[in-house]
PDB file of C-alpha atoms in Angstrom:
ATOM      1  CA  UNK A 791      -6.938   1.625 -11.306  1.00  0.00           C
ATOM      2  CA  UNK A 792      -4.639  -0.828 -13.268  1.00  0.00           C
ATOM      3  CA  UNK A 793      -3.157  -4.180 -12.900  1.00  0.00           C
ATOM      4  CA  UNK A 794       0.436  -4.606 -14.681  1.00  0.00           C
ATOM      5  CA  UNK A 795       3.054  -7.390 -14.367  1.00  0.00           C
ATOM      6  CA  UNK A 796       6.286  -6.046 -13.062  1.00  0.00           C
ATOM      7  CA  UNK A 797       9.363  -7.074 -11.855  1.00  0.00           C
ATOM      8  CA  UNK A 798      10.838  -8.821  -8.433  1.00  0.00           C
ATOM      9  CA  UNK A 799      13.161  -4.841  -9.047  1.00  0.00           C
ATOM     10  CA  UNK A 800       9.725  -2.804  -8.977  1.00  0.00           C
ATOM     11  CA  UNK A 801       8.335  -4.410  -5.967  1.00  0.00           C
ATOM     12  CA  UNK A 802      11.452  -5.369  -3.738  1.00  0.00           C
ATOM     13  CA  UNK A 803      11.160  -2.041  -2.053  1.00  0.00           C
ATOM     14  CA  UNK A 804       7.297  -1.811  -1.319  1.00  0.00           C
ATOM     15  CA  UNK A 805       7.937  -5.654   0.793  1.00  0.00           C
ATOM     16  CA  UNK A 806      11.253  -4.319   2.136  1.00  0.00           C
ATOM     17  CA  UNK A 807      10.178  -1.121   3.542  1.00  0.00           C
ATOM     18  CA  UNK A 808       6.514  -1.492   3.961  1.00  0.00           C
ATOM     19  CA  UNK A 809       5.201  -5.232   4.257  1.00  0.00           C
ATOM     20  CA  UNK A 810       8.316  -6.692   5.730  1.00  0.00           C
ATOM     21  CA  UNK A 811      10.263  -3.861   7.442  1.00  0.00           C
ATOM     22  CA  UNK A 812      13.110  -4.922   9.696  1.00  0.00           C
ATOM     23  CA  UNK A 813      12.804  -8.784   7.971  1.00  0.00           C
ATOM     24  CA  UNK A 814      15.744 -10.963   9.322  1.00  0.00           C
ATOM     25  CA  UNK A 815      15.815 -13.212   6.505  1.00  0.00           C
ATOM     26  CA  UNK A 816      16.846 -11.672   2.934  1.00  0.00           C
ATOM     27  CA  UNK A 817      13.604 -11.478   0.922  1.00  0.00           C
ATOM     28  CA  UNK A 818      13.891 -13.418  -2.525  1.00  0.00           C
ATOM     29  CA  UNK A 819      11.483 -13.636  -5.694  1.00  0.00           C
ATOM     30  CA  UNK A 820      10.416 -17.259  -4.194  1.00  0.00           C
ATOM     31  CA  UNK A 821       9.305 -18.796  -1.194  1.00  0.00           C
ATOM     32  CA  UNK A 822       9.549 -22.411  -0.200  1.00  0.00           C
ATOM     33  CA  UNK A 823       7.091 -22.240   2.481  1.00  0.00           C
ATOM     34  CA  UNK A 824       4.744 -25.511   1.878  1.00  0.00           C
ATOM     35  CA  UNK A 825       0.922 -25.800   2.101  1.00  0.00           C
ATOM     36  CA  UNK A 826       0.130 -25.994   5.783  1.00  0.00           C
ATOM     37  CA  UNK A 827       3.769 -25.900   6.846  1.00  0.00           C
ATOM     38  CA  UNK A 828       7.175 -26.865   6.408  1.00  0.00           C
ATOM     39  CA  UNK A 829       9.710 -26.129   3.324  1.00  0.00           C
ATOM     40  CA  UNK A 830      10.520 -27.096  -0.263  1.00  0.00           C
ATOM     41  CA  UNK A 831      14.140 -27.178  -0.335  1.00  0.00           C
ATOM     42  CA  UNK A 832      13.608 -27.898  -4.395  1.00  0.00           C
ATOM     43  CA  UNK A 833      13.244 -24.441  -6.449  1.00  0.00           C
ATOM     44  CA  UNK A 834      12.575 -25.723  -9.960  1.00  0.00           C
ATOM     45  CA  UNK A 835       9.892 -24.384 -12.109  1.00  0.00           C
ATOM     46  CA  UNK A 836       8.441 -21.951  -9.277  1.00  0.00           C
ATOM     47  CA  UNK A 837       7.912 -19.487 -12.440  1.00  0.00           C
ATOM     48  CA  UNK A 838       7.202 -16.409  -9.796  1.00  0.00           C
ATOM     49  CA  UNK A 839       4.920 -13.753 -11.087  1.00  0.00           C
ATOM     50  CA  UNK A 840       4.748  -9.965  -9.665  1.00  0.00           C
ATOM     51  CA  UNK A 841       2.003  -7.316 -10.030  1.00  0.00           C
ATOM     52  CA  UNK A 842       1.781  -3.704  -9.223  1.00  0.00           C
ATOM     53  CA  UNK A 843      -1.372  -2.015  -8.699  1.00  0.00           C
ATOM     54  CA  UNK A 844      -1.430   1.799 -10.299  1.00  0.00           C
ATOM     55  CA  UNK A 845      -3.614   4.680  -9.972  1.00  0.00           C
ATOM     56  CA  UNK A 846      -2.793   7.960 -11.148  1.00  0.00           C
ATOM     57  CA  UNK A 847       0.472   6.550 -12.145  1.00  0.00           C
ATOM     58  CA  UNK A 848       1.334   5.683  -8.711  1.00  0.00           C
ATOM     59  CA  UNK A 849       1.836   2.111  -7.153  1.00  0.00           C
ATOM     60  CA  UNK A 850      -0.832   1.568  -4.616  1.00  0.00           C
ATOM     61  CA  UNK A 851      -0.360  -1.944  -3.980  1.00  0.00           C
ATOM     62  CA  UNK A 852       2.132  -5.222  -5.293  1.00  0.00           C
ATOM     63  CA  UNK A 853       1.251  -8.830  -4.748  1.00  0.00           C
ATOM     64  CA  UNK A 854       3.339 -12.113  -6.527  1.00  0.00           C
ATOM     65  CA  UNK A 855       2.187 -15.832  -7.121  1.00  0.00           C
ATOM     66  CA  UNK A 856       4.589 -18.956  -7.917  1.00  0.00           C
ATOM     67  CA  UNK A 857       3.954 -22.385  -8.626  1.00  0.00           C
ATOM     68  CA  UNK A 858       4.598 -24.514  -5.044  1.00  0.00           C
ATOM     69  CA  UNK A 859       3.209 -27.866  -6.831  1.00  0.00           C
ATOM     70  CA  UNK A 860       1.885 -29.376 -10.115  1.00  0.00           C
ATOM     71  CA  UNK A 861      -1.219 -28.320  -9.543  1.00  0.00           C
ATOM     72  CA  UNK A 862      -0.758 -25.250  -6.556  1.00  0.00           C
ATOM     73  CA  UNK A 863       0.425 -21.835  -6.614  1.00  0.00           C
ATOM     74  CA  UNK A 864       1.116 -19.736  -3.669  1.00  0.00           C
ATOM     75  CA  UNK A 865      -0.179 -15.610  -3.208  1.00  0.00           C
ATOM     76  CA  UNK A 866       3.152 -14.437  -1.268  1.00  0.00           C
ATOM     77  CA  UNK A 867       3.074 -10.428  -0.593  1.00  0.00           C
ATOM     78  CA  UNK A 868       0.128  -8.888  -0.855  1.00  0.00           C
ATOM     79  CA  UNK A 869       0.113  -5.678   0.244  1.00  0.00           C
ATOM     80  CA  UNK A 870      -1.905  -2.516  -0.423  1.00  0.00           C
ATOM     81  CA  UNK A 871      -1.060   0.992   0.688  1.00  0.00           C
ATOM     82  CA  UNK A 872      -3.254   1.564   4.064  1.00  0.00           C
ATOM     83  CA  UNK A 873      -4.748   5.187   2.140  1.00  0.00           C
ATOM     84  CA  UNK A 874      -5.758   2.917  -0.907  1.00  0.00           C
ATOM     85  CA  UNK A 875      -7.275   0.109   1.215  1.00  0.00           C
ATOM     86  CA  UNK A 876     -11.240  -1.195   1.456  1.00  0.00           C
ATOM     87  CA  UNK A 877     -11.422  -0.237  -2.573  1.00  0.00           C
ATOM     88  CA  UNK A 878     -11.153  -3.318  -4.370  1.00  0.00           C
ATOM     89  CA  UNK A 879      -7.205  -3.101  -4.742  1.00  0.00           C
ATOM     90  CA  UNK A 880      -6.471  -6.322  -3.036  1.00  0.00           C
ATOM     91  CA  UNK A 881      -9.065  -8.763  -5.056  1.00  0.00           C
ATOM     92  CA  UNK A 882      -8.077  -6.906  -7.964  1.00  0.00           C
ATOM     93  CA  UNK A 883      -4.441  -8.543  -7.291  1.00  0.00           C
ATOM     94  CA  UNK A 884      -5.321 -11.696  -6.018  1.00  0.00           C
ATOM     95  CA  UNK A 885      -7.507 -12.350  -9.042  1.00  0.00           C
ATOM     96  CA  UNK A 886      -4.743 -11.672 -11.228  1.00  0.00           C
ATOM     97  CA  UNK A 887      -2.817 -14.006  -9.161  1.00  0.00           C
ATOM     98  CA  UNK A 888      -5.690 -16.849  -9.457  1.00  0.00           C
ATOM     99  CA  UNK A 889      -5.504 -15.705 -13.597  1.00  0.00           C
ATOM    100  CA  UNK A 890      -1.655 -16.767 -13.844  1.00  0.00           C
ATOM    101  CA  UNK A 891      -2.483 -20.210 -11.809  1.00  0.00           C
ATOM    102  CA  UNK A 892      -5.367 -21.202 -13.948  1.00  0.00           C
ATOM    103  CA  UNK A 893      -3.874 -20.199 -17.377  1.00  0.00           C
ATOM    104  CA  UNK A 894      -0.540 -22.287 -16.087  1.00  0.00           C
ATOM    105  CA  UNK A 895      -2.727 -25.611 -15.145  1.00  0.00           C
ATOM    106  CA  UNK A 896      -3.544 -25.151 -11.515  1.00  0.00           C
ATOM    107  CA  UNK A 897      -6.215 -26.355  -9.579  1.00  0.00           C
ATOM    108  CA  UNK A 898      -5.810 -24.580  -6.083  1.00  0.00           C
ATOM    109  CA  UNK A 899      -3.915 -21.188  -4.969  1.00  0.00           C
ATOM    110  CA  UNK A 900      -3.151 -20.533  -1.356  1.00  0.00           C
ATOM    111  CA  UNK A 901      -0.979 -18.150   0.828  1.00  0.00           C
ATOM    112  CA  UNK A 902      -0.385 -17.324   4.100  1.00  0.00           C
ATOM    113  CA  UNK A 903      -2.269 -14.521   4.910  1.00  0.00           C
ATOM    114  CA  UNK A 904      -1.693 -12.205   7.362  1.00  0.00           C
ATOM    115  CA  UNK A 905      -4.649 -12.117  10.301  1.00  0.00           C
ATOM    116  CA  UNK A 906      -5.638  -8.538   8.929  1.00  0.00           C
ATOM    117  CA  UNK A 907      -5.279  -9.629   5.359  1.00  0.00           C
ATOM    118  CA  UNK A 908      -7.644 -12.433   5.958  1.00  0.00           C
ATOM    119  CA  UNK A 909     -10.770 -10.847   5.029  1.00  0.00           C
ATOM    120  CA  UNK A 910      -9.289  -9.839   1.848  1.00  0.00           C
ATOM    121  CA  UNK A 911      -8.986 -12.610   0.728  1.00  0.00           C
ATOM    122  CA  UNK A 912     -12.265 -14.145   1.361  1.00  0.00           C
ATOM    123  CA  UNK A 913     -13.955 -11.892  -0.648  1.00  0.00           C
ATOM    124  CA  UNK A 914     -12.608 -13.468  -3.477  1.00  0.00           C
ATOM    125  CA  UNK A 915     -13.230 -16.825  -2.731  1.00  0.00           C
ATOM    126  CA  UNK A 916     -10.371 -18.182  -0.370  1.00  0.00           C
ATOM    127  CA  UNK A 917     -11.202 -20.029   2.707  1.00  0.00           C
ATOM    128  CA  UNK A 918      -9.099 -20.447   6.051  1.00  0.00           C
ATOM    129  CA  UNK A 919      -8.032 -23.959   6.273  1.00  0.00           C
ATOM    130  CA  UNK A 920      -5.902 -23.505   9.733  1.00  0.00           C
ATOM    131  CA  UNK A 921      -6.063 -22.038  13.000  1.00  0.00           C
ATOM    132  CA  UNK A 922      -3.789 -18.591  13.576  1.00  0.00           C
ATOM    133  CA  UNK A 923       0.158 -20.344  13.183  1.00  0.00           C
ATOM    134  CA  UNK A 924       2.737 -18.728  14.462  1.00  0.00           C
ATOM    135  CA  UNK A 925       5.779 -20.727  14.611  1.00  0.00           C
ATOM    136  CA  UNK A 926       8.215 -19.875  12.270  1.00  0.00           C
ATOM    137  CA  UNK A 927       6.063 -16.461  11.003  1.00  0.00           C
ATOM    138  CA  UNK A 928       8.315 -13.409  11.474  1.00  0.00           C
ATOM    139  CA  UNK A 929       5.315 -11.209  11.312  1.00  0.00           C
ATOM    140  CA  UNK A 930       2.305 -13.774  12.033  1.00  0.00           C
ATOM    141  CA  UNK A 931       0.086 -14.603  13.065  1.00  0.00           C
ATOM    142  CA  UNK A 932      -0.913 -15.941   9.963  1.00  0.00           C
ATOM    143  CA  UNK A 933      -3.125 -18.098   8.569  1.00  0.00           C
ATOM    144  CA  UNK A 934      -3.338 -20.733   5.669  1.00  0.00           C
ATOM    145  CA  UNK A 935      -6.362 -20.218   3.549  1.00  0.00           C
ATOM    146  CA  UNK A 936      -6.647 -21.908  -0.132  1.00  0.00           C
ATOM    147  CA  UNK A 937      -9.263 -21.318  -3.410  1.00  0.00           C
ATOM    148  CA  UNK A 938     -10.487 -24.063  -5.780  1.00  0.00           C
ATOM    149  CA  UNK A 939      -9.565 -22.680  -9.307  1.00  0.00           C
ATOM    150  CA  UNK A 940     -12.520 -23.345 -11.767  1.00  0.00           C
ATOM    151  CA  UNK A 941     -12.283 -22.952 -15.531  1.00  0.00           C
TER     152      UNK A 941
END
């Protein structure tokens, strides 16, 4: 198994068709979502980040990270193939995730994980900082969970 950066292209399709099928909203390479709640309306500086997953030469999972403060990134669509799952795929991703926000100055990373997705990532580290939210989740509930960033 291999970790590679990619594009926004590469993994458009995987959130389209499999994480987000049926989305209302258009997906784009950033998210404004906030730290428990609300929105950004400012995009500056984000610097988005996407990784694909491999194995055999094909993708078996995609997750992205952006900067949401000076100090904060945000995981935004993790999402491993349910054949490839319960194999290390997911904290493989998230870790390269947590590698971008460390090596760009951050102190924190967080996301809004999906209920199943929770347990994903707390093996790695990341701790659930809110009750199940709904409002405003298309395809919640979901849950806010952050990770201090050491050295």
């Amino acid at each position: 198994m291999e970790i590679r950066e990619t594009s926004f292209e590469k993994i458009l399709p995987i959130w389209t068709d499999h994480l987000w099928p049926g989305r209302h909203s258009v997906i784009e390479p950033i998210s404004r979502l906030k730290f428990l709640g609300g929105y950004d309306r400012t995009v500056e500086n984000r610097e988005p980040r996407f990784f694909v997953a491999y194995e055999e030469g094909q993708v078996i999972g995609v997750n992205s990270c952006l900067r949401t403060g000076p100090t904060e990134f945000r995981s935004r669509g993790l999402f491993v193939f349910p054949q490839h799952r319960h194999r290390g795929v997911a904290s493989l991703l998230l870790e390269a995730s947590c590698a971008v926000a460390r090596e760009r100055g951050a102190t924190s990373i967080w996301s809004a994980a999906r209920e199943g997705a929770v347990a994903a990532y707390r093996r790695v580290g990341f701790s659930v900082v809110s009750p199940a939210i709904h409002k405003d989740f298309e395809f919640g509930p979901n849950y806010f969970v952050s990770k201090e960033l050491c050295e």
